[in-house]
């Protein structure tokens, strides 16, 4: 996850850059700087704990003005379900929705980068959600279901 995230956002092959000697240095080549320089409010949002890979301390050097994670989401939504990876995506999206509503009247555009945590084992359907079963007979025949 992290090498891909850093490569996409900060245009660097160094990973984890946040835990390297460059972790607390401004990155002039960060993709996020373009948004910030264009006047966007830049936000990084994830359901994982903010100290994961030191994102709470380092991402501000790379152009993010605000960083929110498990603690902020959990404070706003105390009943949000948690997993070993943090708070479920459902709550992260609700938090993002509130950020967007808050920004509507300001006239300032917002860039929100969201990192999902739900697609990690153990896989659990969020509280109160129903999931339909998948009929594998409807899958394309090009998918190898037998493992051979």
Tab-separated table of N, CA and C in Angstrom:
chain	number	residue	atom	x	y	z
A	1	UNK	N	0.823	-1.202	0.000
A	1	UNK	CA	0.000	0.000	0.000
A	1	UNK	C	0.863	1.260	0.000
A	2	UNK	N	1.805	1.317	0.934
A	2	UNK	CA	2.542	2.565	1.116
A	2	UNK	C	3.451	2.927	-0.058
A	3	UNK	N	4.196	1.983	-0.643
A	3	UNK	CA	5.005	2.362	-1.807
A	3	UNK	C	4.157	2.926	-2.948
A	4	UNK	N	2.986	2.350	-3.177
A	4	UNK	CA	2.095	2.858	-4.232
A	4	UNK	C	1.588	4.250	-3.885
A	5	UNK	N	1.171	4.428	-2.644
A	5	UNK	CA	0.645	5.721	-2.199
A	5	UNK	C	1.699	6.809	-2.353
A	6	UNK	N	2.898	6.534	-1.869
A	6	UNK	CA	3.963	7.536	-1.954
A	6	UNK	C	4.367	7.812	-3.403
A	7	UNK	N	4.411	6.765	-4.222
A	7	UNK	CA	4.759	6.956	-5.622
A	7	UNK	C	3.755	7.832	-6.348
A	8	UNK	N	2.468	7.580	-6.115
A	8	UNK	CA	1.412	8.359	-6.770
A	8	UNK	C	1.355	9.804	-6.283
A	9	UNK	N	1.436	9.981	-4.979
A	9	UNK	CA	1.258	11.314	-4.410
A	9	UNK	C	2.505	12.176	-4.454
A	10	UNK	N	3.645	11.557	-4.214
A	10	UNK	CA	4.856	12.341	-4.006
A	10	UNK	C	5.908	12.131	-5.089
A	11	UNK	N	5.566	11.317	-6.098
A	11	UNK	CA	6.434	11.117	-7.256
A	11	UNK	C	7.845	10.706	-6.842
A	12	UNK	N	7.916	9.726	-5.948
A	12	UNK	CA	9.208	9.281	-5.447
A	12	UNK	C	9.317	7.760	-5.469
A	13	UNK	N	10.494	7.238	-5.818
A	13	UNK	CA	10.711	5.795	-5.717
A	13	UNK	C	11.153	5.387	-4.313
A	14	UNK	N	11.465	6.357	-3.468
A	14	UNK	CA	11.915	6.064	-2.105
A	14	UNK	C	10.704	5.730	-1.250
A	15	UNK	N	10.731	4.564	-0.621
A	15	UNK	CA	9.615	4.192	0.243
A	15	UNK	C	10.112	3.299	1.372
A	16	UNK	N	9.719	3.589	2.570
A	16	UNK	CA	8.831	4.672	2.978
A	16	UNK	C	9.601	5.985	3.147
A	17	UNK	N	9.284	6.944	2.336
A	17	UNK	CA	9.970	8.242	2.399
A	17	UNK	C	9.692	8.936	3.727
A	18	UNK	N	8.510	8.698	4.280
A	18	UNK	CA	8.148	9.335	5.554
A	18	UNK	C	9.028	8.858	6.698
A	19	UNK	N	9.661	7.708	6.539
A	19	UNK	CA	10.517	7.174	7.594
A	19	UNK	C	11.990	7.204	7.185
A	20	UNK	N	12.300	7.996	6.171
A	20	UNK	CA	13.678	8.122	5.706
A	20	UNK	C	14.247	9.460	6.180
A	21	UNK	N	15.454	9.760	5.748
A	21	UNK	CA	16.055	11.054	6.113
A	21	UNK	C	15.300	12.221	5.484
A	22	UNK	N	14.429	11.924	4.501
A	22	UNK	CA	13.639	12.960	3.837
A	22	UNK	C	12.245	13.116	4.444
A	23	UNK	N	11.961	12.378	5.491
A	23	UNK	CA	10.624	12.346	6.073
A	23	UNK	C	10.078	13.682	6.527
A	24	UNK	N	10.941	14.556	6.968
A	24	UNK	CA	10.484	15.853	7.465
A	24	UNK	C	11.085	17.004	6.664
A	25	UNK	N	11.228	16.760	5.380
A	25	UNK	CA	11.725	17.787	4.465
A	25	UNK	C	10.644	18.054	3.423
A	26	UNK	N	10.511	19.301	3.028
A	26	UNK	CA	9.521	19.629	2.004
A	26	UNK	C	9.929	18.989	0.688
A	27	UNK	N	8.958	18.393	0.018
A	27	UNK	CA	9.212	17.752	-1.266
A	27	UNK	C	8.665	18.649	-2.372
A	28	UNK	N	9.544	19.322	-3.071
A	28	UNK	CA	9.106	20.246	-4.124
A	28	UNK	C	8.433	19.512	-5.274
A	29	UNK	N	8.693	18.216	-5.412
A	29	UNK	CA	8.136	17.428	-6.512
A	29	UNK	C	6.842	16.710	-6.139
A	30	UNK	N	6.337	16.937	-4.946
A	30	UNK	CA	5.088	16.307	-4.514
A	30	UNK	C	3.926	16.746	-5.400
A	31	UNK	N	3.124	15.786	-5.843
A	31	UNK	CA	1.956	16.080	-6.676
A	31	UNK	C	0.944	16.962	-5.932
A	32	UNK	N	0.926	16.870	-4.622
A	32	UNK	CA	-0.040	17.614	-3.812
A	32	UNK	C	0.238	19.115	-3.863
A	33	UNK	N	1.473	19.490	-4.035
A	33	UNK	CA	1.837	20.911	-4.095
A	33	UNK	C	1.087	21.642	-5.214
A	34	UNK	N	0.858	20.969	-6.339
A	34	UNK	CA	0.139	21.606	-7.457
A	34	UNK	C	-1.262	22.022	-7.028
A	35	UNK	N	-1.924	21.171	-6.251
A	35	UNK	CA	-3.261	21.510	-5.754
A	35	UNK	C	-3.186	22.668	-4.763
A	36	UNK	N	-2.229	22.584	-3.858
A	36	UNK	CA	-2.084	23.629	-2.846
A	36	UNK	C	-1.772	24.979	-3.500
A	37	UNK	N	-0.863	24.971	-4.473
A	37	UNK	CA	-0.490	26.210	-5.157
A	37	UNK	C	-1.641	26.773	-5.993
A	38	UNK	N	-2.564	25.909	-6.401
A	38	UNK	CA	-3.741	26.360	-7.159
A	38	UNK	C	-4.861	26.840	-6.238
A	39	UNK	N	-4.594	26.855	-4.928
A	39	UNK	CA	-5.565	27.387	-3.983
A	39	UNK	C	-6.458	26.367	-3.309
A	40	UNK	N	-6.230	25.091	-3.574
A	40	UNK	CA	-7.046	24.044	-2.961
A	40	UNK	C	-6.703	23.855	-1.485
A	41	UNK	N	-7.685	23.518	-0.723
A	41	UNK	CA	-7.505	23.036	0.642
A	41	UNK	C	-7.139	21.558	0.478
A	42	UNK	N	-5.977	21.149	0.956
A	42	UNK	CA	-5.494	19.789	0.720
A	42	UNK	C	-5.636	18.945	1.981
A	43	UNK	N	-6.341	17.828	1.840
A	43	UNK	CA	-6.678	16.981	2.984
A	43	UNK	C	-6.322	15.533	2.681
A	44	UNK	N	-5.662	14.881	3.627
A	44	UNK	CA	-5.442	13.435	3.555
A	44	UNK	C	-6.346	12.807	4.605
A	45	UNK	N	-7.126	11.822	4.180
A	45	UNK	CA	-8.112	11.196	5.054
A	45	UNK	C	-8.000	9.682	4.953
A	46	UNK	N	-7.919	9.023	6.096
A	46	UNK	CA	-7.852	7.565	6.137
A	46	UNK	C	-8.525	7.072	7.408
A	47	UNK	N	-8.953	5.826	7.393
A	47	UNK	CA	-9.526	5.228	8.597
A	47	UNK	C	-8.473	4.643	9.516
A	48	UNK	N	-7.227	4.595	9.062
A	48	UNK	CA	-6.172	4.003	9.895
A	48	UNK	C	-5.707	5.009	10.947
A	49	UNK	N	-4.973	4.540	11.950
A	49	UNK	CA	-4.452	5.471	12.956
A	49	UNK	C	-3.518	6.505	12.309
A	50	UNK	N	-3.631	7.742	12.725
A	50	UNK	CA	-2.835	8.826	12.157
A	50	UNK	C	-1.329	8.595	12.265
A	51	UNK	N	-0.828	7.963	13.329
A	51	UNK	CA	0.621	7.744	13.415
A	51	UNK	C	1.161	6.650	12.480
A	52	UNK	N	0.270	5.922	11.767
A	52	UNK	CA	0.735	4.877	10.858
A	52	UNK	C	1.719	5.480	9.859
A	53	UNK	N	2.877	4.892	9.765
A	53	UNK	CA	3.939	5.350	8.854
A	53	UNK	C	4.245	6.839	9.029
A	54	UNK	N	3.915	7.362	10.202
A	54	UNK	CA	4.187	8.756	10.570
A	54	UNK	C	3.478	9.776	9.664
A	55	UNK	N	2.331	9.373	9.098
A	55	UNK	CA	1.635	10.293	8.193
A	55	UNK	C	1.196	11.572	8.899
A	56	UNK	N	0.873	11.469	10.193
A	56	UNK	CA	0.424	12.657	10.928
A	56	UNK	C	1.531	13.700	11.060
A	57	UNK	N	2.774	13.270	11.070
A	57	UNK	CA	3.896	14.198	11.213
A	57	UNK	C	4.503	14.615	9.881
A	58	UNK	N	4.497	13.718	8.903
A	58	UNK	CA	5.270	13.964	7.687
A	58	UNK	C	4.477	14.473	6.491
A	59	UNK	N	3.212	14.107	6.367
A	59	UNK	CA	2.470	14.468	5.159
A	59	UNK	C	2.278	15.976	5.013
A	60	UNK	N	2.396	16.722	6.098
A	60	UNK	CA	2.292	18.189	6.006
A	60	UNK	C	3.486	18.772	5.242
A	61	UNK	N	4.634	18.098	5.329
A	61	UNK	CA	5.812	18.553	4.589
A	61	UNK	C	5.641	18.344	3.084
A	62	UNK	N	4.736	17.459	2.713
A	62	UNK	CA	4.565	17.086	1.302
A	62	UNK	C	3.396	17.817	0.641
A	63	UNK	N	2.737	18.699	1.391
A	63	UNK	CA	1.693	19.522	0.788
A	63	UNK	C	0.300	19.383	1.378
A	64	UNK	N	0.088	18.406	2.251
A	64	UNK	CA	-1.239	18.274	2.865
A	64	UNK	C	-1.360	19.251	4.028
A	65	UNK	N	-2.415	20.040	4.009
A	65	UNK	CA	-2.660	20.991	5.091
A	65	UNK	C	-3.297	20.318	6.297
A	66	UNK	N	-4.131	19.310	6.021
A	66	UNK	CA	-4.863	18.634	7.091
A	66	UNK	C	-4.744	17.123	6.908
A	67	UNK	N	-4.592	16.421	8.029
A	67	UNK	CA	-4.518	14.961	8.021
A	67	UNK	C	-5.497	14.446	9.065
A	68	UNK	N	-6.420	13.599	8.622
A	68	UNK	CA	-7.411	13.016	9.523
A	68	UNK	C	-7.361	11.502	9.407
A	69	UNK	N	-7.565	10.845	10.537
A	69	UNK	CA	-7.569	9.387	10.553
A	69	UNK	C	-8.488	8.857	11.633
A	70	UNK	N	-8.121	7.702	12.154
A	70	UNK	CA	-8.960	6.976	13.103
A	70	UNK	C	-9.403	7.831	14.287
A	71	UNK	N	-8.503	8.584	14.877
A	71	UNK	CA	-8.860	9.373	16.065
A	71	UNK	C	-9.912	10.437	15.731
A	72	UNK	N	-9.692	11.173	14.656
A	72	UNK	CA	-10.632	12.239	14.283
A	72	UNK	C	-11.989	11.673	13.882
A	73	UNK	N	-11.977	10.593	13.104
A	73	UNK	CA	-13.241	9.986	12.672
A	73	UNK	C	-13.970	9.390	13.870
A	74	UNK	N	-13.224	8.704	14.741
A	74	UNK	CA	-13.821	8.094	15.931
A	74	UNK	C	-14.406	9.116	16.886
A	75	UNK	N	-13.779	10.276	16.964
A	75	UNK	CA	-14.304	11.343	17.821
A	75	UNK	C	-15.630	11.868	17.270
A	76	UNK	N	-15.705	11.995	15.958
A	76	UNK	CA	-16.925	12.506	15.325
A	76	UNK	C	-18.031	11.456	15.302
A	77	UNK	N	-17.642	10.182	15.135
A	77	UNK	CA	-18.602	9.076	15.062
A	77	UNK	C	-18.208	8.008	16.088
A	78	UNK	N	-18.540	8.213	17.367
A	78	UNK	CA	-18.104	7.294	18.423
A	78	UNK	C	-18.605	5.861	18.256
A	79	UNK	N	-19.691	5.660	17.514
A	79	UNK	CA	-20.233	4.307	17.335
A	79	UNK	C	-19.673	3.599	16.105
A	80	UNK	N	-18.711	4.206	15.431
A	80	UNK	CA	-18.137	3.604	14.221
A	80	UNK	C	-17.431	2.299	14.564
A	81	UNK	N	-17.683	1.278	13.716
A	81	UNK	CA	-17.026	-0.007	13.963
A	81	UNK	C	-15.539	0.114	13.631
A	82	UNK	N	-14.754	-0.671	14.340
A	82	UNK	CA	-13.303	-0.649	14.165
A	82	UNK	C	-12.820	-2.042	13.791
A	83	UNK	N	-11.678	-2.075	13.139
A	83	UNK	CA	-11.014	-3.331	12.801
A	83	UNK	C	-9.564	-3.200	13.260
A	84	UNK	N	-8.769	-4.242	13.086
A	84	UNK	CA	-7.348	-4.097	13.436
A	84	UNK	C	-6.642	-2.997	12.632
A	85	UNK	N	-7.210	-2.610	11.492
A	85	UNK	CA	-6.594	-1.595	10.639
A	85	UNK	C	-7.115	-0.189	10.916
A	86	UNK	N	-8.184	-0.068	11.689
A	86	UNK	CA	-8.729	1.257	11.975
A	86	UNK	C	-10.239	1.273	11.866
A	87	UNK	N	-10.777	2.407	11.463
A	87	UNK	CA	-12.225	2.602	11.348
A	87	UNK	C	-12.665	2.286	9.924
A	88	UNK	N	-13.845	1.697	9.801
A	88	UNK	CA	-14.368	1.288	8.502
A	88	UNK	C	-14.558	2.435	7.522
A	89	UNK	N	-14.481	2.087	6.247
A	89	UNK	CA	-14.584	3.083	5.177
A	89	UNK	C	-15.902	3.844	5.186
A	90	UNK	N	-16.972	3.175	5.602
A	90	UNK	CA	-18.280	3.838	5.653
A	90	UNK	C	-18.164	5.147	6.438
A	91	UNK	N	-17.444	5.108	7.534
A	91	UNK	CA	-17.309	6.274	8.407
A	91	UNK	C	-16.327	7.283	7.831
A	92	UNK	N	-15.303	6.797	7.153
A	92	UNK	CA	-14.370	7.696	6.484
A	92	UNK	C	-15.116	8.509	5.418
A	93	UNK	N	-16.008	7.837	4.662
A	93	UNK	CA	-16.774	8.544	3.638
A	93	UNK	C	-17.752	9.543	4.257
A	94	UNK	N	-18.347	9.200	5.395
A	94	UNK	CA	-19.234	10.153	6.084
A	94	UNK	C	-18.436	11.385	6.536
A	95	UNK	N	-17.234	11.151	7.030
A	95	UNK	CA	-16.361	12.236	7.462
A	95	UNK	C	-16.020	13.130	6.266
A	96	UNK	N	-15.695	12.508	5.127
A	96	UNK	CA	-15.385	13.271	3.912
A	96	UNK	C	-16.593	14.083	3.452
A	97	UNK	N	-17.762	13.478	3.538
A	97	UNK	CA	-18.983	14.185	3.152
A	97	UNK	C	-19.152	15.451	3.996
A	98	UNK	N	-18.884	15.328	5.293
A	98	UNK	CA	-18.986	16.497	6.173
A	98	UNK	C	-17.943	17.560	5.813
A	99	UNK	N	-16.731	17.131	5.469
A	99	UNK	CA	-15.697	18.084	5.056
A	99	UNK	C	-16.128	18.840	3.796
A	100	UNK	N	-16.728	18.118	2.855
A	100	UNK	CA	-17.180	18.751	1.613
A	100	UNK	C	-18.333	19.717	1.861
A	101	UNK	N	-19.268	19.322	2.726
A	101	UNK	CA	-20.384	20.220	3.067
A	101	UNK	C	-19.862	21.487	3.739
A	102	UNK	N	-18.911	21.311	4.635
A	102	UNK	CA	-18.307	22.441	5.343
A	102	UNK	C	-17.625	23.394	4.360
A	103	UNK	N	-17.035	22.856	3.318
A	103	UNK	CA	-16.290	23.664	2.350
A	103	UNK	C	-17.182	24.368	1.338
A	104	UNK	N	-18.427	23.913	1.189
A	104	UNK	CA	-19.316	24.454	0.156
A	104	UNK	C	-19.441	25.969	0.187
A	105	UNK	N	-19.583	26.524	1.329
A	105	UNK	CA	-19.809	27.961	1.428
A	105	UNK	C	-18.553	28.808	1.442
A	106	UNK	N	-17.388	28.188	1.409
A	106	UNK	CA	-16.149	28.956	1.537
A	106	UNK	C	-15.638	29.514	0.219
A	107	UNK	N	-16.035	28.900	-0.894
A	107	UNK	CA	-15.525	29.328	-2.187
A	107	UNK	C	-14.143	28.790	-2.498
A	108	UNK	N	-13.573	28.052	-1.575
A	108	UNK	CA	-12.247	27.467	-1.786
A	108	UNK	C	-12.404	26.007	-2.207
A	109	UNK	N	-11.781	25.597	-3.314
A	109	UNK	CA	-11.885	24.194	-3.720
A	109	UNK	C	-11.143	23.285	-2.740
A	110	UNK	N	-11.556	22.022	-2.724
A	110	UNK	CA	-10.990	21.051	-1.784
A	110	UNK	C	-10.466	19.842	-2.547
A	111	UNK	N	-9.281	19.401	-2.188
A	111	UNK	CA	-8.726	18.144	-2.692
A	111	UNK	C	-8.630	17.212	-1.495
A	112	UNK	N	-9.344	16.082	-1.561
A	112	UNK	CA	-9.288	15.089	-0.483
A	112	UNK	C	-8.735	13.797	-1.058
A	113	UNK	N	-7.618	13.347	-0.518
A	113	UNK	CA	-7.059	12.037	-0.857
A	113	UNK	C	-7.467	11.087	0.253
A	114	UNK	N	-8.158	10.001	-0.126
A	114	UNK	CA	-8.656	9.056	0.875
A	114	UNK	C	-7.978	7.707	0.704
A	115	UNK	N	-7.515	7.145	1.811
A	115	UNK	CA	-6.894	5.822	1.820
A	115	UNK	C	-7.803	4.863	2.563
A	116	UNK	N	-8.309	3.889	1.842
A	116	UNK	CA	-9.215	2.887	2.395
A	116	UNK	C	-8.459	1.897	3.280
A	117	UNK	N	-9.118	1.420	4.317
A	117	UNK	CA	-8.537	0.363	5.153
A	117	UNK	C	-9.386	-0.898	5.141
A	118	UNK	N	-10.586	-0.828	4.605
A	118	UNK	CA	-11.514	-1.953	4.677
A	118	UNK	C	-11.061	-3.156	3.858
A	119	UNK	N	-10.283	-2.937	2.816
A	119	UNK	CA	-9.881	-4.043	1.950
A	119	UNK	C	-8.657	-4.783	2.497
A	120	UNK	N	-8.651	-5.021	3.789
A	120	UNK	CA	-7.607	-5.790	4.460
A	120	UNK	C	-8.283	-6.872	5.288
A	121	UNK	N	-7.642	-8.038	5.388
A	121	UNK	CA	-8.211	-9.043	6.293
A	121	UNK	C	-8.090	-8.548	7.735
A	122	UNK	N	-8.930	-8.920	8.628
A	122	UNK	CA	-10.073	-9.803	8.404
A	122	UNK	C	-11.202	-9.026	7.726
A	123	UNK	N	-11.784	-9.614	6.690
A	123	UNK	CA	-12.851	-8.950	5.957
A	123	UNK	C	-14.145	-9.048	6.754
A	124	UNK	N	-14.763	-7.906	6.978
A	124	UNK	CA	-15.982	-7.859	7.782
A	124	UNK	C	-16.940	-6.864	7.136
A	125	UNK	N	-18.168	-7.290	6.982
A	125	UNK	CA	-19.196	-6.393	6.452
A	125	UNK	C	-19.496	-5.344	7.527
A	126	UNK	N	-19.534	-4.061	7.144
A	126	UNK	CA	-19.814	-3.019	8.135
A	126	UNK	C	-21.138	-3.247	8.863
A	127	UNK	N	-21.185	-2.791	10.099
A	127	UNK	CA	-22.388	-2.923	10.919
A	127	UNK	C	-23.606	-2.388	10.179
A	128	UNK	N	-24.691	-3.161	10.208
A	128	UNK	CA	-25.950	-2.732	9.618
A	128	UNK	C	-26.035	-2.865	8.108
A	129	UNK	N	-24.994	-3.370	7.460
A	129	UNK	CA	-24.996	-3.510	6.002
A	129	UNK	C	-25.308	-4.947	5.612
A	130	UNK	N	-25.988	-5.117	4.495
A	130	UNK	CA	-26.314	-6.438	3.953
A	130	UNK	C	-25.558	-6.621	2.643
A	131	UNK	N	-25.061	-7.827	2.426
A	131	UNK	CA	-24.323	-8.124	1.206
A	131	UNK	C	-24.997	-9.278	0.487
A	132	UNK	N	-25.212	-9.118	-0.796
A	132	UNK	CA	-25.803	-10.191	-1.594
A	132	UNK	C	-24.731	-11.221	-1.937
A	133	UNK	N	-25.142	-12.466	-2.024
A	133	UNK	CA	-24.211	-13.519	-2.411
A	133	UNK	C	-23.896	-13.389	-3.901
A	134	UNK	N	-22.690	-13.784	-4.267
A	134	UNK	CA	-22.260	-13.752	-5.657
A	134	UNK	C	-22.553	-15.106	-6.292
A	135	UNK	N	-23.212	-15.088	-7.428
A	135	UNK	CA	-23.481	-16.311	-8.183
A	135	UNK	C	-22.309	-16.513	-9.135
A	136	UNK	N	-21.378	-17.416	-8.774
A	136	UNK	CA	-20.174	-17.581	-9.587
A	136	UNK	C	-20.461	-18.158	-10.968
A	137	UNK	N	-21.636	-18.745	-11.159
A	137	UNK	CA	-21.970	-19.257	-12.495
A	137	UNK	C	-22.146	-18.112	-13.496
A	138	UNK	N	-22.346	-16.898	-12.997
A	138	UNK	CA	-22.517	-15.739	-13.874
A	138	UNK	C	-21.188	-15.048	-14.213
A	139	UNK	N	-20.102	-15.527	-13.626
A	139	UNK	CA	-18.797	-14.945	-13.926
A	139	UNK	C	-18.347	-15.365	-15.321
A	140	UNK	N	-17.559	-14.534	-15.985
A	140	UNK	CA	-17.059	-14.910	-17.313
A	140	UNK	C	-16.255	-16.209	-17.244
A	141	UNK	N	-16.327	-16.966	-18.297
A	141	UNK	CA	-15.628	-18.255	-18.339
A	141	UNK	C	-14.113	-18.087	-18.390
A	142	UNK	N	-13.640	-16.879	-18.630
A	142	UNK	CA	-12.192	-16.657	-18.693
A	142	UNK	C	-11.549	-16.607	-17.320
A	143	UNK	N	-12.343	-16.537	-16.269
A	143	UNK	CA	-11.801	-16.540	-14.916
A	143	UNK	C	-11.530	-17.981	-14.524
A	144	UNK	N	-10.321	-18.242	-14.065
A	144	UNK	CA	-9.923	-19.588	-13.686
A	144	UNK	C	-10.350	-19.842	-12.248
A	145	UNK	N	-11.444	-20.563	-12.069
A	145	UNK	CA	-11.969	-20.832	-10.735
A	145	UNK	C	-11.356	-22.080	-10.113
A	146	UNK	N	-10.686	-22.885	-10.918
A	146	UNK	CA	-10.151	-24.157	-10.427
A	146	UNK	C	-8.700	-24.044	-9.964
A	147	UNK	N	-8.044	-22.950	-10.259
A	147	UNK	CA	-6.667	-22.769	-9.828
A	147	UNK	C	-5.667	-23.519	-10.692
A	148	UNK	N	-6.081	-23.994	-11.866
A	148	UNK	CA	-5.129	-24.723	-12.724
A	148	UNK	C	-4.733	-23.896	-13.924
